[in-house]
Amino acid sequence: MAGAAAVFPRLSLPAHSEAEKAAFAWAPFSLGALASGMGLALGLALLPAVAGGGRVGVDYWWTRDLYHLRLQADGLSLPAALAICALGLLVHLHLVGLRAAERSHQRAALLLAAQGSAMGAVLAADLMAVVFFLGLTVLCLWGLAATSAPREAERLLTAGYLGGLLVLAGALVMWQRADSTSVQDLPLLLLSAEPRTLGLIAALMLLGFLPFVSGFPAHGWLASLAPRSHSLALIPATLLLVVGATLVLRLLPGSLMLATAPGFARLSLVLGLVGLWWGALRAWFATELGWLAVWLTVAQAGQLLLAVSSSASPVASGPAMQAAGLHLLAAPPAVLAVWWASSAVAARTGTDALAGLSGLWRRAPASGLALLAGGLSLAGFPPLVGFQVQRLLVSGLVDQSRPVLAAAVVLADVLLAVAVVSAFRRAFLRGEPPPPVRPAPVWLSVQLAALIAVLLALGVWASATARWGELVSNAITLAPP
Amino acid sequence: MTAGPASTISAPVLLTIIAGGGLLVLATALALRPRAGASGFGWIVVAGMGCSLLGLASPLQSPGGDGLRAGLVHLVAVLLAALLGGLSAPRRGAAETPTNALGVAAWGCAWLTLLGFPPTVGFPAKVALYRALFGCGWGGLAALAMAASAAALVPARWGLRFRARALEGTWAAVGVLLVALILALGLYPGPLLDLLGGMGAAAGPAG
């Protein structure tokens, strides 16, 4: 604790107990922040080479003829890797400044390992390597959750393993057809495959990647990860989201081309609608802030699948494709803001149950604003960045003459917004006496304010946001070499 | 993919498939019994051997394929997991078995190897096996092996809840060595694949 105070004077929250004080370890989380920062710097250095449509690849013959580790930074994988590093940097600094839970050394190591594995999954240019890194990511997150929520951790392991098996099955069918599992060669090699085979591969890949989009259907483990503060859920919630979204976007025309397979658009449409509406309706009935964050995450996964569904055609409208690409930028910080607000409230009051919270606005305004900003961004409200995604998604659906679907998306967004505002009103504005609230360090307020500013700035500065969306969608639509 | 599979299945191939597939299905079914408890690990080891047998049958059908090497790699992975699991498996009927971190790690590593999770040697073993079965035109058997892997999650979830036996002294050193070997071969399986590929080539085209 003394070490933390020396590095971050007046920034550390008091630890909750003597045991936690003894277990507090700032060093491993600082190491995580350093590694994330280095990854961010390296990624930014590669950005000019990739922004013009280039690719930076590293080949490492791993197992000779069986599969090998081939990493590639392009317009899709590099932004995803940058997002993982940036989110990791934020969260590691948060964990240094806030407090560490028990077993912090192991958890810090597992968080960093999960981050590294997720980077490997988004940068991998060989489907077998994708399966390898996905499995490793699930294993790290299972280890992270196993000590505090063993049953939920088992569900995560099951969903991740089954997802990995489905992706592996799809990759093997591809290999049988094309004699390669490299994402660069596959689109051309698969052109000669029968539509039925392509449809089978696409369905296997989409269903396999689904568990990694917000951990669905094992998403509930996030709310149980660290019941007293949810601080350890921050990285996993965003990691899975970035990894799942990147891999699903890889299926679009121009990348793996699998989205053009028969049945793909319909399957992703059904999954997207179910995810969006299920998440929106369950968010209405959420009685804890952590669970509200869970259902918002499920709903945004549904939005992603809807955007992918409307981009599935090779002649998909530009807005639909941009919405799918921009989702990668907009959703993670919004999800992070909601989890962060939930974590901060639980850490300061000892609970995130809405029944036990009231009148927090005066004591924790930054947490309230972060909850509102993140939740309303996910619901697509202006001037937040999520609005740009919803605008593009809805205009893409209207362009494709699908007004009913556009209306269903808008209605679900309204439901989400009402759920967020209702939770905010109950926890922050209700007139009953507030629960005892521990003092917050300036550090926490600065972090929350910075996150809100990011969500607002990306929404207001629409031209830069659109350029990012174009970068990602160009990378997806570029014909393979 | 280097050589096309034969269009008809000979009697020895059929017998090997029946033996391997039967062992796989039967052992998985026995592991899935609610009363199997920690013995589920043993049944999944037997099921893994059935999988290896399927891989070893494929070169009889498609001599130019990769089946012999895949079957041998899978067998090595299963045997390593069995050794590690045998060291750390919970004692039958002992509710309060003394345990330690190394025992828990060894027990977890053994299960993860059997399931084929990276970065254990089980991952390249499963990939090689499924690929050999697909390459031989036995997509149905590959699907059966994958389904058995998925089913193995159930006893794995039960098994991981048991208290692993503590590893101390010499057994601790053996456990550390086995875990290191399983992880090293999982991260860099090239030498193992080369070695077993060479053995397969020396054994002749019919294996």
XYZ file of C-alpha atoms in Angstrom:
688
model
C 0.000 0.000 0.000
C 2.874 2.308 0.833
C 4.351 1.618 -2.567
C 1.097 2.537 -4.288
C 0.857 5.739 -2.306
C 4.390 6.632 -3.318
C 3.646 6.176 -6.985
C 0.117 7.559 -6.989
C -0.047 9.948 -4.011
C -3.578 10.490 -2.712
C -4.970 8.379 -5.491
C -5.533 5.038 -3.807
C -8.842 4.151 -2.239
C -8.535 2.784 1.271
C -8.528 -1.009 1.151
C -11.622 -2.604 2.633
C -9.947 -4.867 5.137
C -6.583 -5.728 6.632
C -6.481 -8.882 4.506
C -7.005 -6.859 1.355
C -4.440 -4.350 2.481
C -1.924 -7.148 2.907
C -2.845 -8.604 -0.461
C -2.722 -5.293 -2.257
C -0.179 -5.368 -5.018
C 0.302 -2.382 -7.250
C 3.351 -3.756 -9.013
C 1.662 -6.424 -11.177
C -1.096 -4.094 -12.272
C 1.520 -1.423 -13.044
C 3.322 -4.014 -15.149
C 0.048 -4.648 -16.966
C -0.352 -0.937 -17.602
C 3.219 -0.750 -18.895
C 2.698 -3.704 -21.236
C -0.583 -2.234 -22.495
C 1.102 1.134 -23.043
C 3.924 -0.479 -24.998
C 1.431 -2.391 -27.134
C -0.463 0.828 -27.754
C 2.711 2.644 -28.834
C 3.692 -0.213 -31.143
C 0.211 -0.304 -32.663
C 0.178 3.447 -33.228
C 3.567 3.183 -34.928
C 2.093 0.614 -37.340
C -1.037 2.682 -37.997
C 0.368 4.821 -40.882
C 1.430 1.669 -42.744
C -1.988 0.072 -42.297
C -4.215 3.145 -42.798
C -3.457 3.215 -46.525
C -4.735 -0.338 -46.957
C -1.395 -2.042 -46.263
C -0.722 -5.122 -44.171
C 2.082 -5.838 -41.757
C 2.611 -9.532 -41.218
C 4.821 -11.772 -39.131
C 5.159 -15.438 -40.017
C 6.477 -17.895 -37.493
C 6.571 -21.523 -38.511
C 5.129 -23.124 -35.512
C 4.348 -26.709 -36.235
C 5.533 -26.997 -39.830
C 2.668 -28.546 -41.767
C -0.047 -28.768 -39.108
C -0.707 -25.105 -38.385
C 1.456 -22.122 -37.762
C 1.394 -18.828 -35.985
C 0.866 -16.144 -38.578
C 0.096 -12.678 -37.244
C -1.090 -9.854 -39.423
C -1.961 -6.232 -38.701
C -4.466 -4.796 -41.158
C -7.233 -2.205 -41.113
C -9.430 -4.491 -39.018
C -7.039 -6.293 -36.710
C -4.844 -3.284 -35.856
C -7.727 -1.094 -34.600
C -8.936 -4.077 -32.579
C -5.467 -4.600 -31.097
C -5.228 -0.871 -30.354
C -8.612 -1.005 -28.634
C -7.479 -3.953 -26.492
C -4.291 -2.119 -25.491
C -6.060 1.178 -24.785
C -8.792 -0.456 -22.717
C -6.192 -2.558 -20.918
C -4.128 0.526 -20.115
C -7.158 2.306 -18.686
C -8.250 -0.644 -16.589
C -4.799 -1.515 -15.267
C -4.276 2.094 -14.204
C -7.699 1.946 -12.581
C -6.773 -1.203 -10.677
C -3.515 0.370 -9.547
C -5.322 3.449 -8.315
C -8.482 1.890 -6.937
C -7.480 -1.214 -5.078
C -6.679 -4.797 -5.834
C -8.800 -7.693 -4.704
C -7.389 -10.707 -2.914
C -5.030 -12.930 -4.896
C -4.129 -9.858 -6.873
C -0.840 -11.214 -8.192
C -2.487 -14.190 -9.850
C -5.371 -12.099 -11.113
C -3.049 -9.446 -12.513
C -1.100 -12.137 -14.346
C -4.298 -13.725 -15.678
C -5.697 -10.377 -16.821
C -2.505 -9.624 -18.704
C -2.386 -13.133 -20.174
C -6.023 -12.820 -21.281
C -5.190 -9.497 -22.875
C -2.208 -10.995 -24.727
C -4.248 -14.005 -25.886
C -7.026 -11.754 -27.115
C -4.444 -9.741 -29.063
C -3.238 -12.992 -30.601
C -6.813 -13.944 -31.558
C -7.515 -10.667 -33.370
C -4.090 -10.521 -35.056
C -3.951 -14.193 -36.083
C -4.079 -14.694 -39.841
C -4.514 -18.459 -39.657
C -7.780 -19.984 -38.482
C -6.041 -22.682 -36.431
C -4.081 -19.960 -34.646
C -7.387 -18.131 -34.055
C -8.768 -21.269 -32.379
C -5.567 -21.609 -30.329
C -5.716 -18.044 -29.031
C -9.457 -18.148 -28.413
C -8.976 -21.253 -26.288
C -6.153 -19.592 -24.407
C -8.249 -16.481 -23.772
C -11.102 -18.577 -22.398
C -8.677 -20.482 -20.206
C -7.258 -17.255 -18.722
C -10.729 -15.854 -18.068
C -11.814 -19.165 -16.528
C -8.825 -19.019 -14.189
C -9.746 -15.451 -13.326
C -13.337 -16.334 -12.503
C -12.778 -19.770 -10.944
C -11.858 -18.500 -7.486
C -14.769 -16.101 -7.001
C -17.530 -17.618 -9.136
C -16.756 -21.308 -9.830
C -20.139 -22.237 -11.351
C -20.183 -19.222 -13.662
C -16.560 -19.936 -14.586
C -17.544 -23.478 -15.567
C -20.294 -22.108 -17.801
C -17.790 -19.767 -19.439
C -15.394 -22.660 -20.005
C -18.181 -24.773 -21.500
C -19.430 -22.028 -23.834
C -15.894 -21.099 -24.898
C -14.890 -24.714 -25.498
C -17.991 -25.507 -27.543
C -17.504 -22.286 -29.521
C -13.876 -23.228 -30.185
C -14.930 -26.706 -31.353
C -17.439 -25.217 -33.806
C -14.836 -22.813 -35.211
C -12.364 -25.694 -35.464
C -14.948 -27.795 -37.317
C -15.587 -24.904 -39.742
C -11.844 -24.409 -40.253
C -11.350 -28.128 -40.935
C -14.117 -28.199 -43.541
C -12.449 -25.170 -45.146
C -9.079 -26.887 -45.045
C -10.562 -29.943 -46.694
C -11.943 -27.759 -49.509
C -9.099 -25.295 -49.914
C -6.056 -27.082 -48.433
C -5.225 -23.972 -46.419
C -6.372 -22.286 -43.248
C -4.725 -18.924 -43.903
C -7.244 -16.089 -43.939
C -5.379 -14.545 -46.887
C -5.774 -17.532 -49.200
C -9.177 -18.778 -48.160
C -11.521 -16.307 -49.913
C -10.157 -17.147 -53.364
C -9.834 -20.846 -52.653
C -13.380 -21.082 -51.373
C -14.873 -19.574 -54.505
C -15.136 -23.013 -56.051
C -16.884 -24.550 -53.049
C -20.520 -25.567 -53.283
C -23.049 -23.124 -51.760
C -24.220 -25.785 -49.314
C -20.681 -26.334 -48.004
C -20.126 -22.603 -47.748
C -23.373 -22.263 -45.825
C -22.287 -24.995 -43.390
C -18.883 -23.363 -42.845
C -20.436 -19.923 -42.340
C -22.970 -21.244 -39.829
C -20.272 -23.129 -37.880
C -18.036 -20.046 -37.761
C -20.802 -17.636 -36.759
C -22.164 -19.917 -34.028
C -18.593 -20.612 -32.894
C -17.722 -16.938 -32.559
C -20.981 -16.154 -30.790
C -19.789 -17.136 -27.274
C -16.957 -14.641 -27.634
C -19.260 -11.719 -28.337
C -19.776 -10.725 -24.703
C -19.384 -14.283 -23.485
C -22.887 -15.112 -24.705
C -24.555 -17.346 -23.539
C -22.350 -17.503 -20.442
C -22.423 -13.736 -19.964
C -23.690 -13.974 -16.383
C -20.243 -14.867 -15.075
C -19.153 -11.237 -15.451
C -21.569 -10.023 -12.789
C -20.222 -12.630 -10.366
C -16.551 -12.076 -11.058
C -15.868 -9.669 -8.220
C -19.190 -9.111 -6.461
C -17.933 -6.311 -4.269
C -16.655 -4.042 -7.018
C -16.846 -5.667 -10.474
C -13.460 -4.063 -11.119
C -12.104 -7.374 -12.414
C -14.978 -7.598 -14.915
C -13.804 -4.469 -16.719
C -11.178 -6.080 -18.946
C -13.015 -9.366 -19.661
C -16.246 -7.555 -20.595
C -14.475 -5.458 -23.202
C -11.937 -8.096 -24.295
C -14.558 -10.610 -25.335
C -16.517 -7.882 -27.051
C -13.559 -6.704 -29.156
C -12.420 -10.236 -29.984
C -15.905 -11.492 -30.867
C -16.752 -8.404 -32.933
C -13.450 -8.543 -34.852
C -13.838 -12.214 -35.689
C -17.468 -11.823 -36.736
C -16.474 -8.883 -38.961
C -13.866 -11.154 -40.567
C -16.734 -13.145 -42.044
C -17.997 -10.189 -44.103
C -17.574 -9.849 -47.875
C -14.039 -8.866 -48.802
C -12.484 -10.594 -45.820
C -13.379 -14.284 -45.479
C -16.397 -13.815 -47.800
C -18.412 -16.259 -45.728
C -21.206 -13.795 -45.074
C -22.325 -14.234 -48.682
C -23.013 -17.909 -48.032
C -26.663 -18.969 -48.169
C -28.431 -18.652 -44.863
C -25.756 -16.539 -43.177
C -27.690 -13.252 -43.323
C -30.853 -14.899 -42.034
C -29.022 -16.671 -39.181
C -27.236 -13.526 -38.049
C -30.492 -11.557 -38.359
C -32.348 -14.001 -36.116
C -29.487 -14.148 -33.586
C -29.164 -10.357 -33.674
C -32.858 -9.713 -33.105
C -33.038 -12.285 -30.311
C -29.916 -10.837 -28.643
C -31.064 -7.226 -28.948
C -34.584 -7.778 -27.691
C -33.663 -10.296 -25.032
C -31.002 -7.939 -23.694
C -33.325 -4.943 -23.843
C -36.195 -6.708 -22.067
C -33.987 -8.251 -19.381
C -32.333 -4.866 -18.804
C -35.781 -3.586 -17.840
C -36.020 -6.097 -15.037
C -32.414 -5.813 -13.827
C -32.259 -5.269 -10.083
C -28.488 -4.745 -9.856
C -26.197 -2.419 -11.757
C -23.886 -5.316 -12.632
C -26.747 -7.235 -14.236
C -27.868 -4.095 -16.059
C -24.369 -3.961 -17.555
C -24.637 -7.660 -18.490
C -27.933 -7.203 -20.361
C -26.733 -4.024 -22.069
C -23.717 -6.023 -23.268
C -25.977 -8.780 -24.617
C -28.149 -6.184 -26.383
C -25.186 -4.535 -28.060
C -23.991 -7.972 -29.233
C -27.412 -8.262 -30.892
C -26.893 -4.879 -32.547
C -23.538 -6.028 -33.901
C -25.091 -9.153 -35.408
C -27.855 -7.057 -36.991
C -25.217 -4.765 -38.528
C -23.351 -7.831 -39.797
C -26.579 -9.258 -41.200
C -27.314 -6.093 -43.155
C -23.703 -6.041 -44.438
C -23.758 -9.666 -45.528
C -24.489 -9.030 -49.187
C -21.556 -8.232 -51.509
C -23.586 -5.208 -52.644
C -24.437 -4.116 -49.097
C -24.986 -0.402 -48.669
C -22.051 1.645 -47.359
C -23.804 2.739 -44.144
C -24.511 -0.846 -43.091
C -20.878 -1.858 -43.524
C -19.666 1.301 -41.767
C -22.054 0.671 -38.885
C -20.576 -2.811 -38.486
C -17.018 -1.394 -38.560
C -17.775 1.537 -36.275
C -19.326 -0.789 -33.735
C -15.798 -1.926 -32.922
C -14.925 1.612 -31.849
C -18.173 2.644 -30.176
C -19.315 -0.354 -28.139
C -16.236 -1.176 -25.998
C -15.855 2.244 -24.305
C -19.614 2.423 -23.720
C -19.704 -1.041 -22.173
C -16.616 -0.141 -20.154
C -18.322 3.027 -18.849
C -21.356 1.088 -17.602
C -19.207 -1.598 -15.937
C -16.943 1.078 -14.489
C -19.872 2.988 -12.985
C -21.220 -0.247 -11.529
C -17.787 -1.132 -10.156
C -17.276 2.302 -8.619
C -20.711 2.317 -6.969
C -20.240 -1.192 -5.560
C -16.740 -0.368 -4.291
C -17.909 2.794 -2.531
C -21.240 1.604 -1.121
C -20.603 -2.118 -0.762
C -23.511 -3.063 -3.056
C -24.765 -2.568 -6.570
C -28.334 -3.707 -5.821
C -30.698 -0.945 -6.923
C -32.947 -1.593 -3.903
C -30.130 -0.613 -1.556
C -29.051 2.483 -3.468
C -30.533 5.958 -3.426
C -29.547 9.602 -3.613
C -25.998 8.974 -4.842
C -25.964 11.962 -7.184
C -24.423 14.329 -4.619
C -21.741 11.855 -3.494
C -20.915 10.119 -6.773
C -21.869 12.313 -9.730
C -19.096 10.974 -11.976
C -20.361 7.399 -11.572
C -23.900 8.499 -12.409
C -22.776 10.373 -15.493
C -20.657 7.411 -16.628
C -23.665 5.098 -16.261
C -25.847 7.480 -18.254
C -23.212 8.158 -20.929
C -22.326 4.499 -21.445
C -25.904 3.232 -21.323
C -27.323 5.923 -23.579
C -24.446 5.513 -26.027
C -25.303 1.811 -26.289
C -28.917 2.861 -26.865
C -27.756 5.171 -29.660
C -28.590 8.563 -28.188
C -26.956 11.763 -29.498
C -24.465 13.323 -29.028
C -22.743 10.118 -27.855
C -20.677 7.939 -30.198
C -23.253 5.144 -30.196
C -25.591 7.497 -32.046
C -23.324 7.348 -35.108
C -23.542 3.547 -35.131
C -27.331 3.559 -34.776
C -27.698 6.272 -37.424
C -25.649 4.273 -39.922
C -27.357 0.997 -39.003
C -30.883 2.390 -39.322
C -30.115 4.284 -42.546
C -28.528 1.115 -43.964
C -31.694 -0.852 -43.132
C -33.889 1.870 -44.682
C -31.679 1.860 -47.803
C -32.301 -1.872 -48.068
C -36.074 -1.284 -47.821
C -36.381 -2.931 -44.431
C -38.330 -0.307 -42.451
C -39.880 -2.821 -40.055
C -36.448 -4.014 -39.001
C -35.270 -0.419 -38.606
C -38.307 0.283 -36.423
C -37.557 -2.831 -34.319
C -34.014 -1.544 -33.727
C -35.223 1.941 -32.758
C -37.866 0.513 -30.424
C -35.302 -1.731 -28.711
C -33.048 1.315 -28.332
C -35.888 3.177 -26.616
C -36.366 0.228 -24.248
C -32.652 0.237 -23.442
C -32.660 3.977 -22.814
C -35.646 3.731 -20.484
C -33.939 0.880 -18.571
C -30.755 2.928 -18.159
C -32.550 6.125 -17.123
C -34.747 4.181 -14.718
C -31.717 2.555 -13.047
C -29.983 5.935 -12.895
C -33.039 7.545 -11.301
C -33.358 4.791 -8.691
C -29.688 4.765 -7.709
C -28.792 8.416 -8.016
C -31.913 10.615 -7.804
C -34.272 8.796 -5.420
C -35.049 10.951 -2.419
C -34.462 8.328 0.284
C -31.359 8.719 2.440
C -28.288 7.413 0.604
C -26.288 4.469 1.973
C -22.895 5.141 3.578
C -20.536 6.122 0.763
C -16.768 5.786 1.085
C -14.759 8.770 -0.123
C -13.570 8.610 -3.708
C -10.049 9.470 -4.755
C -9.581 12.170 -7.361
C -8.066 9.444 -9.542
C -11.373 7.604 -9.869
C -13.318 10.737 -10.770
C -10.667 11.710 -13.339
C -10.917 8.270 -14.970
C -14.699 8.356 -15.133
C -14.656 11.910 -16.486
C -12.102 10.925 -19.134
C -14.265 8.001 -20.243
C -17.355 10.215 -20.516
C -15.298 12.748 -22.488
C -14.176 10.013 -24.898
C -17.784 8.917 -25.516
C -18.859 12.525 -26.092
C -15.840 13.543 -28.180
C -16.162 10.554 -30.512
C -19.837 11.355 -30.957
C -19.390 15.070 -31.525
C -16.269 14.744 -33.655
C -18.159 12.727 -36.207
C -15.704 13.178 -39.071
C -12.882 11.422 -37.201
C -15.260 8.694 -36.081
C -16.446 8.223 -39.660
C -12.840 7.972 -40.857
C -12.239 5.184 -38.351
C -15.379 3.425 -39.556
C -14.155 3.795 -43.140
C -10.731 2.414 -42.219
C -12.284 -0.693 -40.725
C -14.905 -1.161 -43.446
C -12.277 -0.609 -46.168
C -10.144 -3.295 -44.566
C -13.132 -5.620 -44.572
C -14.168 -4.904 -48.156
C -10.712 -4.845 -49.747
C -10.211 -7.732 -52.117
C -7.603 -10.181 -50.847
C -4.211 -10.179 -52.565
C -4.817 -34.184 -48.588
C -1.798 -35.618 -50.286
C -3.387 -38.890 -51.303
C -7.010 -39.647 -51.940
C -8.718 -42.166 -49.707
C -9.737 -45.537 -51.079
C -13.373 -45.747 -52.077
C -14.075 -49.056 -50.268
C -13.300 -49.985 -46.684
C -11.436 -53.221 -46.108
C -12.257 -55.614 -43.264
C -9.240 -54.708 -41.061
C -10.057 -51.003 -41.399
C -13.685 -51.654 -40.552
C -12.733 -53.698 -37.506
C -10.334 -51.016 -36.288
C -12.992 -48.351 -36.761
C -15.556 -50.397 -34.866
C -13.070 -51.051 -32.066
C -11.956 -47.415 -31.828
C -15.413 -45.905 -32.263
C -16.981 -48.412 -29.888
C -14.356 -47.729 -27.231
C -14.883 -43.993 -27.672
C -18.671 -44.132 -27.394
C -18.771 -46.678 -24.564
C -16.102 -44.985 -22.428
C -17.678 -41.545 -22.945
C -21.091 -42.912 -21.970
C -19.602 -44.471 -18.810
C -17.867 -41.189 -17.955
C -21.180 -39.358 -18.290
C -22.880 -41.406 -15.575
C -23.742 -39.176 -12.624
C -22.116 -41.724 -10.278
C -18.847 -41.776 -12.236
C -17.294 -39.101 -10.004
C -13.520 -38.845 -10.222
C -13.400 -42.124 -12.166
C -14.764 -40.130 -15.102
C -11.162 -39.139 -15.731
C -10.208 -42.760 -16.319
C -13.086 -43.305 -18.721
C -12.159 -40.192 -20.704
C -8.584 -41.512 -20.944
C -10.021 -44.742 -22.396
C -12.171 -42.703 -24.788
C -9.022 -40.801 -25.826
C -7.358 -44.112 -26.635
C -10.373 -45.003 -28.778
C -9.842 -41.711 -30.643
C -6.179 -42.601 -31.156
C -7.255 -45.958 -32.568
C -9.472 -44.187 -35.092
C -6.478 -42.071 -36.132
C -4.288 -45.165 -36.424
C -6.935 -46.794 -38.641
C -6.898 -43.972 -41.174
C -3.511 -44.820 -42.802
C -4.888 -48.277 -43.552
C -7.529 -46.532 -45.619
C -5.421 -43.660 -46.983
C -1.717 -44.686 -46.853
C -0.364 -41.318 -47.977
C -2.285 -39.430 -45.287
C -1.286 -38.111 -41.910
C -3.268 -40.560 -39.819
C -0.445 -42.583 -38.299
C 1.344 -39.514 -37.016
C -1.951 -38.021 -35.793
C -2.884 -41.225 -33.974
C 0.532 -41.455 -32.328
C 0.547 -37.778 -31.272
C -2.915 -38.192 -29.815
C -1.824 -41.325 -27.966
C 1.192 -39.504 -26.510
C -1.047 -36.653 -25.348
C -3.525 -39.047 -23.740
C -0.749 -41.020 -22.011
C 0.887 -37.866 -20.645
C -2.500 -36.693 -19.344
C -3.164 -40.129 -17.848
C 0.203 -40.116 -16.050
C -0.359 -36.653 -14.658
C -3.946 -37.397 -13.714
C -2.888 -40.665 -12.095
C -0.460 -38.767 -9.881
C -2.929 -36.135 -8.779
C -6.347 -37.830 -8.989
C -8.443 -37.533 -5.823
C -8.509 -40.623 -3.626
C -11.737 -42.577 -3.791
C -13.993 -41.937 -0.801
C -11.635 -39.472 0.875
C -13.642 -36.295 1.272
C -10.892 -34.394 3.035
C -7.917 -35.398 0.895
C -4.976 -33.100 1.613
C -4.258 -30.990 -1.439
C -1.804 -28.343 -2.539
C -1.414 -25.893 -5.402
C 0.783 -28.224 -7.434
C -1.730 -31.072 -7.150
C -4.555 -28.799 -8.263
C -2.474 -27.498 -11.183
C -1.535 -31.037 -12.246
C -5.127 -32.293 -12.027
C -6.379 -29.270 -14.014
C -3.606 -29.644 -16.598
C -4.434 -33.337 -17.067
C -8.108 -32.560 -17.720
C -7.288 -29.665 -20.063
C -4.954 -31.934 -22.049
C -7.680 -34.536 -22.431
C -10.111 -31.856 -23.583
C -7.549 -30.474 -26.038
C -7.311 -26.965 -24.620
C -4.362 -24.828 -25.716
C -1.563 -24.446 -24.711
C -1.387 -28.138 -23.727
C -0.190 -30.879 -26.091
C -3.812 -31.981 -26.304
C -4.539 -29.133 -28.703
C -2.176 -30.084 -31.553
C -3.097 -33.730 -30.917
C -6.812 -33.051 -31.402
C -6.198 -30.823 -34.441
C -3.963 -33.460 -36.059
C -6.470 -36.213 -35.348
C -9.524 -34.364 -36.656
C -7.576 -33.259 -39.709
C -6.419 -36.785 -40.458
C -9.973 -38.099 -40.169
C -11.299 -35.312 -42.417
C -8.462 -35.862 -44.898
C -9.344 -39.535 -45.081
C -12.929 -38.678 -45.966
C -14.203 -39.793 -42.588
C -16.080 -36.595 -41.729
C -18.640 -38.557 -39.730
C -15.952 -40.089 -37.499
C -14.360 -36.656 -37.045
C -17.770 -35.320 -35.979
C -18.138 -38.279 -33.580
C -14.721 -37.562 -32.049
C -15.610 -33.870 -31.706
C -18.960 -34.716 -30.128
C -17.164 -37.000 -27.658
C -14.779 -34.140 -26.822
C -17.746 -31.866 -26.189
C -19.390 -34.546 -24.027
C -16.145 -34.902 -22.033
C -16.804 -31.425 -20.672
C -19.457 -32.854 -18.363
C -17.152 -35.245 -16.426
C -14.447 -32.570 -16.632
C -16.706 -30.113 -14.830
C -17.484 -32.722 -12.178
C -13.865 -33.840 -11.947
C -12.450 -30.364 -11.498
C -14.630 -29.901 -8.420
C -12.871 -32.752 -6.573
C -9.905 -32.007 -4.332
C -6.777 -33.094 -6.163
C -4.189 -35.139 -4.265
C -1.267 -33.156 -2.862
C 2.010 -33.658 -4.738
C 5.085 -33.588 -2.542
C 8.703 -34.719 -2.670
C 9.627 -36.890 -5.644
C 6.034 -36.934 -6.911
C 6.076 -33.145 -6.972
C 9.198 -33.175 -9.165
C 7.598 -35.727 -11.503
C 4.417 -33.647 -11.617
C 6.321 -30.459 -12.452
C 8.239 -32.290 -15.167
C 5.054 -33.676 -16.734
C 3.267 -30.308 -16.630
C 6.301 -28.632 -18.205
C 6.462 -31.315 -20.906
C 2.741 -31.020 -21.683
C 2.967 -27.235 -21.974
C 6.238 -27.251 -23.928
C 4.884 -29.746 -26.466
C 1.654 -27.752 -26.670
C 3.466 -24.518 -27.412
C 6.031 -26.036 -29.741
C 4.859 -29.420 -30.998
C 7.143 -29.410 -34.047
C 9.807 -31.804 -32.658
C 7.190 -34.305 -31.451
C 5.405 -34.214 -34.812
C 8.699 -34.659 -36.661
C 9.742 -37.554 -34.435
C 6.436 -39.405 -34.732
C 6.181 -38.575 -38.437
C 9.606 -40.129 -38.930
C 8.584 -43.210 -36.960
C 5.439 -43.484 -39.068
C 7.435 -43.221 -42.296
C 9.880 -45.880 -41.079
C 6.996 -48.200 -40.233
C 6.004 -48.332 -43.899
C 3.059 -47.135 -45.959
C 0.604 -49.468 -44.305
C 1.695 -48.416 -40.843
